[in-house]
PDB file of C-alpha atoms and ligand atoms in Angstrom:
ATOM      1  CA  MET A  71      74.086 117.125-110.221  1.00  0.00           C
ATOM      2  CA  LYS A  72      74.132 113.458-109.291  1.00  0.00           C
ATOM      3  CA  ARG A  73      70.895 113.941-107.327  1.00  0.00           C
ATOM      4  CA  ARG A  74      69.191 115.587-110.273  1.00  0.00           C
ATOM      5  CA  LEU A  75      70.235 112.693-112.525  1.00  0.00           C
ATOM      6  CA  ILE A  76      68.806 110.117-110.083  1.00  0.00           C
ATOM      7  CA  LEU A  77      65.586 112.105-109.800  1.00  0.00           C
ATOM      8  CA  GLY A  78      65.405 112.229-113.611  1.00  0.00           C
ATOM      9  CA  ILE A  79      65.826 108.453-113.870  1.00  0.00           C
ATOM     10  CA  LEU A  80      63.184 107.892-111.183  1.00  0.00           C
ATOM     11  CA  LEU A  81      60.724 110.114-113.039  1.00  0.00           C
ATOM     12  CA  LEU A  82      61.407 108.243-116.272  1.00  0.00           C
ATOM     13  CA  VAL A  83      60.827 104.886-114.584  1.00  0.00           C
ATOM     14  CA  SER A  84      57.637 106.007-112.884  1.00  0.00           C
ATOM     15  CA  SER A  85      56.164 107.549-116.040  1.00  0.00           C
ATOM     16  CA  ALA A  86      56.970 104.385-118.041  1.00  0.00           C
ATOM     17  CA  ALA A  87      55.291 102.283-115.357  1.00  0.00           C
ATOM     18  CA  ALA A  88      52.235 104.537-115.379  1.00  0.00           C
ATOM     19  CA  VAL A  89      51.832 104.031-119.153  1.00  0.00           C
ATOM     20  CA  ALA A  90      52.089 100.260-118.810  1.00  0.00           C
ATOM     21  CA  GLU A  91      49.735 100.025-115.856  1.00  0.00           C
ATOM     22  CA  GLU A  92      47.021 102.449-116.888  1.00  0.00           C
ATOM     23  CA  ALA A  93      43.800 100.500-116.602  1.00  0.00           C
ATOM     24  CA  PRO A  94      40.274 101.834-117.137  1.00  0.00           C
ATOM     25  CA  TYR A  95      38.383 102.481-113.903  1.00  0.00           C
ATOM     26  CA  GLY A  96      34.894 102.251-115.413  1.00  0.00           C
ATOM     27  CA  LYS A  97      32.532  99.289-115.378  1.00  0.00           C
ATOM     28  CA  GLY A  98      32.560  98.964-119.170  1.00  0.00           C
ATOM     29  CA  MET A  99      29.927  96.704-120.746  1.00  0.00           C
ATOM     30  CA  SER A 100      29.457  94.675-117.549  1.00  0.00           C
ATOM     31  CA  GLU A 101      26.089  93.729-116.001  1.00  0.00           C
ATOM     32  CA  GLU A 102      27.113  95.927-113.058  1.00  0.00           C
ATOM     33  CA  ASN A 103      26.890  98.978-115.322  1.00  0.00           C
ATOM     34  CA  LYS A 104      23.349  98.107-116.493  1.00  0.00           C
ATOM     35  CA  GLN A 105      19.928  99.392-115.515  1.00  0.00           C
ATOM     36  CA  ARG A 106      16.908  97.246-116.398  1.00  0.00           C
ATOM     37  CA  VAL A 107      13.198  97.884-116.685  1.00  0.00           C
ATOM     38  CA  PHE A 108      10.777  95.004-117.142  1.00  0.00           C
ATOM     39  CA  LEU A 109       8.552  94.879-120.197  1.00  0.00           C
ATOM     40  CA  ASP A 110       7.331  91.589-118.692  1.00  0.00           C
ATOM     41  CA  ASP A 111       8.623  89.180-116.054  1.00  0.00           C
ATOM     42  CA  MET A 112       6.124  86.560-117.322  1.00  0.00           C
ATOM     43  CA  GLU A 113       4.860  85.764-113.831  1.00  0.00           C
ATOM     44  CA  GLU A 114       1.365  86.482-115.123  1.00  0.00           C
ATOM     45  CA  MET A 115       0.230  86.101-118.739  1.00  0.00           C
ATOM     46  CA  SER A 116      -3.262  87.562-119.001  1.00  0.00           C
ATOM     47  CA  ASP A 117      -2.070  90.504-121.104  1.00  0.00           C
ATOM     48  CA  TRP A 118      -0.578  88.231-123.800  1.00  0.00           C
ATOM     49  CA  TYR A 119      -2.942  87.486-126.672  1.00  0.00           C
ATOM     50  CA  ASN A 120      -3.047  84.285-128.692  1.00  0.00           C
ATOM     51  CA  GLY A 121      -3.183  85.305-132.361  1.00  0.00           C
ATOM     52  CA  SER A 122      -3.405  81.710-133.659  1.00  0.00           C
ATOM     53  CA  PRO A 123      -5.647  79.533-131.468  1.00  0.00           C
ATOM     54  CA  ASP A 124      -5.731  76.704-134.078  1.00  0.00           C
ATOM     55  CA  GLU A 125      -1.989  76.128-133.719  1.00  0.00           C
ATOM     56  CA  SER A 126      -0.909  77.757-130.443  1.00  0.00           C
ATOM     57  CA  LYS A 127      -1.536  77.423-126.716  1.00  0.00           C
ATOM     58  CA  LEU A 128      -0.394  79.983-124.154  1.00  0.00           C
ATOM     59  CA  SER A 129       0.265  79.250-120.509  1.00  0.00           C
ATOM     60  CA  ASN A 130       2.444  80.177-117.566  1.00  0.00           C
ATOM     61  CA  SER A 131       5.006  77.444-116.994  1.00  0.00           C
ATOM     62  CA  THR A 132       7.328  76.540-114.150  1.00  0.00           C
ATOM     63  CA  LYS A 133       9.208  73.930-116.234  1.00  0.00           C
ATOM     64  CA  HIS A 134      11.881  76.234-117.686  1.00  0.00           C
ATOM     65  CA  VAL A 135      12.229  79.575-115.923  1.00  0.00           C
ATOM     66  CA  LYS A 136      14.969  82.180-116.230  1.00  0.00           C
ATOM     67  CA  GLN A 137      13.757  84.742-113.734  1.00  0.00           C
ATOM     68  CA  GLY A 138      11.194  84.589-110.909  1.00  0.00           C
ATOM     69  CA  GLU A 139       8.947  81.528-110.767  1.00  0.00           C
ATOM     70  CA  LYS A 140       7.310  81.378-114.187  1.00  0.00           C
ATOM     71  CA  ALA A 141       7.896  81.857-117.905  1.00  0.00           C
ATOM     72  CA  LEU A 142       5.440  82.289-120.778  1.00  0.00           C
ATOM     73  CA  LEU A 143       4.989  78.994-122.670  1.00  0.00           C
ATOM     74  CA  PHE A 144       4.087  79.588-126.341  1.00  0.00           C
ATOM     75  CA  ALA A 145       3.357  75.995-127.464  1.00  0.00           C
ATOM     76  CA  ASN A 146       2.697  75.225-131.121  1.00  0.00           C
ATOM     77  CA  VAL A 147       1.698  72.256-133.268  1.00  0.00           C
ATOM     78  CA  ILE A 148       2.349  73.175-136.887  1.00  0.00           C
ATOM     79  CA  ASP A 149      -0.730  72.676-139.049  1.00  0.00           C
ATOM     80  CA  HIS A 150      -0.404  73.434-142.761  1.00  0.00           C
ATOM     81  CA  THR A 151      -4.178  72.994-143.333  1.00  0.00           C
ATOM     82  CA  LYS A 152      -5.784  75.036-140.540  1.00  0.00           C
ATOM     83  CA  GLY A 153      -5.597  78.630-139.334  1.00  0.00           C
ATOM     84  CA  GLU A 154      -6.529  81.685-141.333  1.00  0.00           C
ATOM     85  CA  THR A 155      -8.557  80.783-144.454  1.00  0.00           C
ATOM     86  CA  ASN A 156      -6.227  82.521-146.900  1.00  0.00           C
ATOM     87  CA  TYR A 157      -3.019  81.564-145.090  1.00  0.00           C
ATOM     88  CA  PRO A 158      -3.232  77.957-143.856  1.00  0.00           C
ATOM     89  CA  ILE A 159       0.589  78.013-143.816  1.00  0.00           C
ATOM     90  CA  GLY A 160       0.742  81.077-141.658  1.00  0.00           C
ATOM     91  CA  TRP A 161       2.334  82.831-138.719  1.00  0.00           C
ATOM     92  CA  PRO A 162       1.357  81.532-135.272  1.00  0.00           C
ATOM     93  CA  ARG A 163       1.900  84.395-132.858  1.00  0.00           C
ATOM     94  CA  THR A 164       1.530  85.876-129.412  1.00  0.00           C
ATOM     95  CA  GLY A 165       1.918  89.472-128.398  1.00  0.00           C
ATOM     96  CA  LYS A 166       1.271  92.178-125.893  1.00  0.00           C
ATOM     97  CA  ASP A 167      -0.025  95.740-125.945  1.00  0.00           C
ATOM     98  CA  LEU A 168       2.637  97.928-124.293  1.00  0.00           C
ATOM     99  CA  GLY A 169       0.463 101.036-124.209  1.00  0.00           C
ATOM    100  CA  LYS A 170      -1.473 100.068-121.076  1.00  0.00           C
ATOM    101  CA  GLU A 171       1.628 100.168-118.909  1.00  0.00           C
ATOM    102  CA  LYS A 172       3.100 103.119-120.819  1.00  0.00           C
ATOM    103  CA  LEU A 173       6.170 101.160-121.900  1.00  0.00           C
ATOM    104  CA  THR A 174       6.046 102.263-125.527  1.00  0.00           C
ATOM    105  CA  ASP A 175       9.069 104.573-125.457  1.00  0.00           C
ATOM    106  CA  PHE A 176      12.309 102.560-125.838  1.00  0.00           C
ATOM    107  CA  SER A 177      14.398 105.604-126.756  1.00  0.00           C
ATOM    108  CA  LYS A 178      16.081 105.977-123.348  1.00  0.00           C
ATOM    109  CA  TYR A 179      17.313 102.388-123.495  1.00  0.00           C
ATOM    110  CA  ASP A 180      20.164 100.773-125.414  1.00  0.00           C
ATOM    111  CA  PHE A 181      18.834  97.223-125.778  1.00  0.00           C
ATOM    112  CA  PHE A 182      15.726  95.048-125.857  1.00  0.00           C
ATOM    113  CA  GLU A 183      16.597  91.742-124.162  1.00  0.00           C
ATOM    114  CA  CYS A 184      14.854  88.464-123.360  1.00  0.00           C
ATOM    115  CA  TRP A 185      15.568  84.749-122.885  1.00  0.00           C
ATOM    116  CA  ILE A 186      14.094  81.928-124.999  1.00  0.00           C
ATOM    117  CA  TYR A 187      14.205  78.159-124.348  1.00  0.00           C
ATOM    118  CA  VAL A 188      12.996  75.829-127.134  1.00  0.00           C
ATOM    119  CA  GLU A 189      11.716  72.258-127.005  1.00  0.00           C
ATOM    120  CA  THR A 190      10.702  70.520-130.208  1.00  0.00           C
ATOM    121  CA  SER A 191       9.767  67.145-131.698  1.00  0.00           C
ATOM    122  CA  ARG A 192      12.207  67.908-134.537  1.00  0.00           C
ATOM    123  CA  GLN A 193      15.813  66.689-134.708  1.00  0.00           C
ATOM    124  CA  SER A 194      16.930  70.283-135.064  1.00  0.00           C
ATOM    125  CA  LEU A 195      15.418  73.737-135.377  1.00  0.00           C
ATOM    126  CA  PRO A 196      15.191  75.910-138.501  1.00  0.00           C
ATOM    127  CA  SER A 197      18.040  78.456-138.596  1.00  0.00           C
ATOM    128  CA  ARG A 198      15.655  81.229-137.519  1.00  0.00           C
ATOM    129  CA  PRO A 199      13.000  79.416-135.469  1.00  0.00           C
ATOM    130  CA  ILE A 200      11.157  82.509-134.184  1.00  0.00           C
ATOM    131  CA  SER A 201      10.893  86.249-134.838  1.00  0.00           C
ATOM    132  CA  VAL A 202      10.034  89.247-132.755  1.00  0.00           C
ATOM    133  CA  GLY A 203       8.096  92.179-134.167  1.00  0.00           C
ATOM    134  CA  PHE A 204       8.105  95.711-132.777  1.00  0.00           C
ATOM    135  CA  TYR A 205       4.932  97.409-134.002  1.00  0.00           C
ATOM    136  CA  HIS A 206       4.942 101.172-134.500  1.00  0.00           C
ATOM    137  CA  SER A 207       1.964 103.497-134.901  1.00  0.00           C
ATOM    138  CA  GLY A 208       0.700 103.955-138.425  1.00  0.00           C
ATOM    139  CA  HIS A 209      -0.038 101.603-141.262  1.00  0.00           C
ATOM    140  CA  LYS A 210       2.245  98.575-141.663  1.00  0.00           C
ATOM    141  CA  ARG A 211       5.163 100.007-139.752  1.00  0.00           C
ATOM    142  CA  THR A 212       6.903  97.149-138.020  1.00  0.00           C
ATOM    143  CA  THR A 213      10.484  96.242-137.201  1.00  0.00           C
ATOM    144  CA  HIS A 214      10.802  92.459-137.622  1.00  0.00           C
ATOM    145  CA  VAL A 215      13.860  90.700-136.250  1.00  0.00           C
ATOM    146  CA  SER A 216      14.475  86.988-136.949  1.00  0.00           C
ATOM    147  CA  LEU A 217      16.014  85.286-133.947  1.00  0.00           C
ATOM    148  CA  GLU A 218      18.446  82.425-133.555  1.00  0.00           C
ATOM    149  CA  ALA A 219      17.681  79.992-130.745  1.00  0.00           C
ATOM    150  CA  ALA A 220      18.978  76.562-129.788  1.00  0.00           C
ATOM    151  CA  LYS A 221      17.069  73.384-128.932  1.00  0.00           C
ATOM    152  CA  ASP A 222      16.899  72.368-125.242  1.00  0.00           C
ATOM    153  CA  GLN A 223      18.721  75.383-123.853  1.00  0.00           C
ATOM    154  CA  TRP A 224      18.301  79.050-123.003  1.00  0.00           C
ATOM    155  CA  THR A 225      19.354  81.620-125.593  1.00  0.00           C
ATOM    156  CA  LYS A 226      19.837  85.261-124.666  1.00  0.00           C
ATOM    157  CA  ILE A 227      18.314  87.648-127.185  1.00  0.00           C
ATOM    158  CA  ILE A 228      19.832  91.154-127.380  1.00  0.00           C
ATOM    159  CA  ILE A 229      18.562  93.670-129.925  1.00  0.00           C
ATOM    160  CA  PRO A 230      19.939  97.234-130.004  1.00  0.00           C
ATOM    161  CA  THR A 231      17.019  99.660-129.862  1.00  0.00           C
ATOM    162  CA  SER A 232      18.871 101.691-132.517  1.00  0.00           C
ATOM    163  CA  LYS A 233      17.794  98.987-135.011  1.00  0.00           C
ATOM    164  CA  LEU A 234      14.112  99.875-134.558  1.00  0.00           C
ATOM    165  CA  LEU A 235      12.347 102.005-137.189  1.00  0.00           C
ATOM    166  CA  ASP A 236      10.978 104.234-134.417  1.00  0.00           C
ATOM    167  CA  ARG A 237      12.230 103.335-130.971  1.00  0.00           C
ATOM    168  CA  ALA A 238      10.260 106.110-129.275  1.00  0.00           C
ATOM    169  CA  ASP A 239       6.992 104.508-130.412  1.00  0.00           C
ATOM    170  CA  VAL A 240       6.489 100.780-129.793  1.00  0.00           C
ATOM    171  CA  PRO A 241       2.854 100.250-128.788  1.00  0.00           C
ATOM    172  CA  ARG A 242       2.955  96.488-129.399  1.00  0.00           C
ATOM    173  CA  LEU A 243       5.387  93.603-129.152  1.00  0.00           C
ATOM    174  CA  GLN A 244       4.782  90.235-130.835  1.00  0.00           C
ATOM    175  CA  PHE A 245       6.616  86.921-131.179  1.00  0.00           C
ATOM    176  CA  ASN A 246       5.802  84.777-134.201  1.00  0.00           C
ATOM    177  CA  ILE A 247       6.934  81.706-136.064  1.00  0.00           C
ATOM    178  CA  SER A 248       6.594  81.064-139.774  1.00  0.00           C
ATOM    179  CA  GLU A 249       4.906  77.715-140.482  1.00  0.00           C
ATOM    180  CA  SER A 250       6.667  77.474-143.848  1.00  0.00           C
ATOM    181  CA  ASP A 251       9.936  76.939-141.908  1.00  0.00           C
ATOM    182  CA  TYR A 252       8.423  73.837-140.281  1.00  0.00           C
ATOM    183  CA  MET A 253       6.884  70.503-141.357  1.00  0.00           C
ATOM    184  CA  HIS A 254       3.203  69.766-140.884  1.00  0.00           C
ATOM    185  CA  GLY A 255       2.808  68.108-137.471  1.00  0.00           C
ATOM    186  CA  ASP A 256       6.002  69.501-135.893  1.00  0.00           C
ATOM    187  CA  ARG A 257       5.692  70.426-132.239  1.00  0.00           C
ATOM    188  CA  VAL A 258       7.684  73.460-131.102  1.00  0.00           C
ATOM    189  CA  ASP A 259       7.444  75.031-127.651  1.00  0.00           C
ATOM    190  CA  PHE A 260       9.016  78.354-126.719  1.00  0.00           C
ATOM    191  CA  TYR A 261       9.550  79.399-123.105  1.00  0.00           C
ATOM    192  CA  ILE A 262       9.982  83.177-123.055  1.00  0.00           C
ATOM    193  CA  ASP A 263      11.132  85.013-119.924  1.00  0.00           C
ATOM    194  CA  ASP A 264      12.755  88.133-118.508  1.00  0.00           C
ATOM    195  CA  VAL A 265      11.698  90.559-121.256  1.00  0.00           C
ATOM    196  CA  VAL A 266      13.472  93.812-120.434  1.00  0.00           C
ATOM    197  CA  LEU A 267      14.853  97.070-121.715  1.00  0.00           C
ATOM    198  CA  THR A 268      18.392  97.799-120.579  1.00  0.00           C
ATOM    199  CA  ARG A 269      20.774 100.703-120.617  1.00  0.00           C
ATOM    200  CA  TYR A 270      24.326 101.290-119.509  1.00  0.00           C
ATOM    201  CA  VAL A 271      24.810 104.051-116.966  1.00  0.00           C
ATOM    202  CA  GLU A 272      28.495 105.030-117.175  1.00  0.00           C
ATOM    203  CA  PRO A 273      29.949 105.727-120.611  1.00  0.00           C
ATOM    204  CA  ALA A 274      31.411 102.569-122.159  1.00  0.00           C
ATOM    205  CA  ILE A 275      32.672 101.401-125.544  1.00  0.00           C
ATOM    206  CA  ASN A 276      30.147  99.125-127.229  1.00  0.00           C
ATOM    207  CA  GLU A 277      31.872  98.611-130.584  1.00  0.00           C
ATOM    208  CA  PHE A 278      35.314  99.518-131.863  1.00  0.00           C
ATOM    209  CA  ALA A 279      37.101  98.603-135.092  1.00  0.00           C
ATOM    210  CA  VAL A 280      39.701 100.222-137.327  1.00  0.00           C
ATOM    211  CA  ASP A 281      38.769 101.075-140.900  1.00  0.00           C
ATOM    212  CA  ARG A 282      41.487  98.781-142.310  1.00  0.00           C
ATOM    213  CA  ASN A 283      43.051  95.613-140.911  1.00  0.00           C
ATOM    214  CA  VAL A 284      46.131  95.993-143.136  1.00  0.00           C
ATOM    215  CA  LEU A 285      48.059  99.234-143.631  1.00  0.00           C
ATOM    216  CA  PHE A 286      51.028  99.935-145.890  1.00  0.00           C
ATOM    217  CA  SER A 287      54.202 101.376-144.342  1.00  0.00           C
ATOM    218  CA  ASN A 288      53.706 104.712-146.067  1.00  0.00           C
ATOM    219  CA  ASP A 289      50.004 105.103-145.184  1.00  0.00           C
ATOM    220  CA  ARG A 290      49.401 108.324-143.299  1.00  0.00           C
ATOM    221  CA  HIS A 291      46.218 107.686-141.360  1.00  0.00           C
ATOM    222  CA  ILE A 292      44.010 105.101-139.705  1.00  0.00           C
ATOM    223  CA  THR A 293      40.455 105.643-138.449  1.00  0.00           C
ATOM    224  CA  ALA A 294      38.579 104.247-135.450  1.00  0.00           C
ATOM    225  CA  VAL A 295      34.919 103.423-136.088  1.00  0.00           C
ATOM    226  CA  TYR A 296      33.034 103.136-132.801  1.00  0.00           C
ATOM    227  CA  SER A 297      29.777 103.256-130.882  1.00  0.00           C
ATOM    228  CA  LEU A 298      29.340 104.176-127.223  1.00  0.00           C
ATOM    229  CA  VAL A 299      26.698 103.574-124.582  1.00  0.00           C
ATOM    230  CA  GLY A 300      25.995 105.402-121.329  1.00  0.00           C
ATOM    231  CA  SER A 301      23.035 107.364-119.995  1.00  0.00           C
ATOM    232  CA  GLN A 302      25.066 109.660-117.724  1.00  0.00           C
ATOM    233  CA  GLY A 303      28.177 111.780-118.153  1.00  0.00           C
ATOM    234  CA  MET A 304      28.565 111.272-121.906  1.00  0.00           C
ATOM    235  CA  GLU A 305      29.063 115.034-122.450  1.00  0.00           C
ATOM    236  CA  GLN A 306      32.238 115.012-120.347  1.00  0.00           C
ATOM    237  CA  VAL A 307      34.135 112.217-122.068  1.00  0.00           C
ATOM    238  CA  THR A 308      36.623 112.484-124.899  1.00  0.00           C
ATOM    239  CA  ALA A 309      37.664 109.750-127.282  1.00  0.00           C
ATOM    240  CA  GLU A 310      41.256 108.835-128.069  1.00  0.00           C
ATOM    241  CA  LEU A 311      42.995 106.515-130.485  1.00  0.00           C
ATOM    242  CA  ALA A 312      46.596 105.315-130.277  1.00  0.00           C
ATOM    243  CA  ILE A 313      48.586 102.804-132.283  1.00  0.00           C
ATOM    244  CA  GLY A 314      51.831 101.066-131.404  1.00  0.00           C
ATOM    245  CA  ARG A 315      53.764  97.825-131.085  1.00  0.00           C
ATOM    246  CA  ASP A 316      54.368  95.589-128.070  1.00  0.00           C
ATOM    247  CA  ASN A 317      54.831  97.555-124.828  1.00  0.00           C
ATOM    248  CA  THR A 318      56.503 100.591-126.338  1.00  0.00           C
ATOM    249  CA  GLU A 319      55.166 104.148-126.411  1.00  0.00           C
ATOM    250  CA  PRO A 320      52.472 104.765-129.042  1.00  0.00           C
ATOM    251  CA  ALA A 321      53.737 105.484-132.561  1.00  0.00           C
ATOM    252  CA  ALA A 322      50.861 107.948-132.974  1.00  0.00           C
ATOM    253  CA  LYS A 323      47.881 109.125-130.980  1.00  0.00           C
ATOM    254  CA  ALA A 324      44.961 111.525-131.298  1.00  0.00           C
ATOM    255  CA  SER A 325      41.910 112.533-129.331  1.00  0.00           C
ATOM    256  CA  GLY A 326      38.632 114.237-130.072  1.00  0.00           C
ATOM    257  CA  LYS A 327      35.007 114.716-129.176  1.00  0.00           C
ATOM    258  CA  ALA A 328      33.179 111.509-128.256  1.00  0.00           C
ATOM    259  CA  ASP A 329      29.883 110.825-130.014  1.00  0.00           C
ATOM    260  CA  ARG A 330      27.401 107.986-129.464  1.00  0.00           C
ATOM    261  CA  ARG A 331      28.386 106.686-132.855  1.00  0.00           C
ATOM    262  CA  GLY A 332      31.281 108.108-134.779  1.00  0.00           C
ATOM    263  CA  ASP A 333      34.770 107.847-136.142  1.00  0.00           C
ATOM    264  CA  LEU A 334      38.103 109.290-135.098  1.00  0.00           C
ATOM    265  CA  SER A 335      40.884 109.703-137.621  1.00  0.00           C
ATOM    266  CA  LEU A 336      44.509 109.387-136.531  1.00  0.00           C
ATOM    267  CA  PRO A 337      47.213 111.070-138.639  1.00  0.00           C
ATOM    268  CA  ILE A 338      50.476 109.084-138.863  1.00  0.00           C
ATOM    269  CA  ASP A 339      53.538 111.319-139.382  1.00  0.00           C
ATOM    270  CA  ARG A 340      56.178 108.634-139.902  1.00  0.00           C
ATOM    271  CA  ARG A 341      56.845 105.464-141.840  1.00  0.00           C
ATOM    272  CA  LEU A 342      55.672 102.387-139.941  1.00  0.00           C
ATOM    273  CA  GLU A 343      57.879  99.312-139.891  1.00  0.00           C
ATOM    274  CA  PRO A 344      56.084  96.179-141.144  1.00  0.00           C
ATOM    275  CA  GLY A 345      54.647  94.005-138.380  1.00  0.00           C
ATOM    276  CA  THR A 346      51.714  93.501-136.048  1.00  0.00           C
ATOM    277  CA  TYR A 347      50.402  96.590-134.255  1.00  0.00           C
ATOM    278  CA  TRP A 348      47.747  97.350-131.645  1.00  0.00           C
ATOM    279  CA  ALA A 349      45.138 100.079-131.940  1.00  0.00           C
ATOM    280  CA  ARG A 350      43.673 101.213-128.620  1.00  0.00           C
ATOM    281  CA  PHE A 351      40.495 103.222-128.447  1.00  0.00           C
ATOM    282  CA  GLY A 352      39.795 104.871-125.105  1.00  0.00           C
ATOM    283  CA  LEU A 353      37.404 107.181-123.306  1.00  0.00           C
ATOM    284  CA  ARG A 354      38.662 109.747-120.799  1.00  0.00           C
ATOM    285  CA  ASP A 355      36.680 111.763-118.275  1.00  0.00           C
ATOM    286  CA  ALA A 356      37.035 115.519-117.723  1.00  0.00           C
ATOM    287  CA  ALA A 357      39.939 114.919-115.293  1.00  0.00           C
ATOM    288  CA  GLY A 358      41.811 112.910-117.934  1.00  0.00           C
ATOM    289  CA  ASN A 359      41.316 109.516-116.281  1.00  0.00           C
ATOM    290  CA  LEU A 360      40.715 106.484-118.473  1.00  0.00           C
ATOM    291  CA  VAL A 361      37.075 105.320-118.251  1.00  0.00           C
ATOM    292  CA  ASP A 362      37.077 102.467-120.767  1.00  0.00           C
ATOM    293  CA  ARG A 363      39.332 101.032-123.453  1.00  0.00           C
ATOM    294  CA  LYS A 364      39.174  98.450-126.198  1.00  0.00           C
ATOM    295  CA  GLN A 365      42.049  97.113-128.288  1.00  0.00           C
ATOM    296  CA  VAL A 366      42.294  95.465-131.705  1.00  0.00           C
ATOM    297  CA  GLU A 367      45.254  94.335-133.807  1.00  0.00           C
ATOM    298  CA  PHE A 368      46.186  95.248-137.359  1.00  0.00           C
ATOM    299  CA  ARG A 369      49.125  94.560-139.656  1.00  0.00           C
ATOM    300  CA  VAL A 370      51.497  96.857-141.480  1.00  0.00           C
ATOM    301  CA  MET A 371      53.016  95.637-144.770  1.00  0.00           C
ATOM    302  CA  GLU A 372      55.653  97.057-147.106  1.00  0.00           C
ATOM    303  CA  GLY A 373      53.932  99.388-149.555  1.00  0.00           C
ATOM    304  CA  PRO A 374      53.562  98.543-153.245  1.00  0.00           C
ATOM    305  CA  PHE A 375      55.729 101.545-154.208  1.00  0.00           C
TER     306      PHE A 375
HETATM  307 CA1   CA B 668       9.640  85.009-114.999  1.00  0.00          CA
END
């Protein structure tokens, strides 16, 4: 009898410890979990065209380099009088045909990434100093993305391929500036390097939020809104959502099928005391082991009724 009681206590202690210590084994959104393919390492620039020779000069530079030995230098002197006849205040640009190297299909990749370093004669840059355009087949089908970049430093650009109008069809890539954002005579030089497509291999949680940051005590559900990445093993993972306070057992939990982008609703079968709560969203493999987890906080308030 005494032995059984001790065994029972031991089991309780060990299961409590297991809950507290459970840590995801996966690589999550780390660089270690990423595969990369070069769209261009910028060691050689002959396949980049200069769409605005009156304002722009292209060269390979060793002055600011992020990867390898060279970067593409897209150097511009803003001229509000020259350029295309109808658009003297135009769009200096440089781009590359991706068809030659058969790099037009971005659909197997999660992100387009590159690095940009900016030098300028200006005190500060416009809020969106440069844009990147992803050109799709067909008339006037382009995904334009305005980019933030800082003066005198490298900025990492990351664009989810899911934002593209047609990510399976990107025959051309182009960077451009808009001269109307600049003053006549401004000098602005962009060093562009390490232009890649990336994808995460193991399943990982990219985004997670709850549908409401404040719940009332008598509310009966909360929903996780999430997106996942991972090129392998996604079919085997399940999603789970739990809520609770401090280090205690969850007040409620639920699990369901994991989608690349989805939501998971969690029914709450009891009144929640007011206070600060955690919501943990996790991914489990077929064996039930935790692959990845993200946590956010929300508040519970007394209801209006
Ligand atoms: Ca390079």
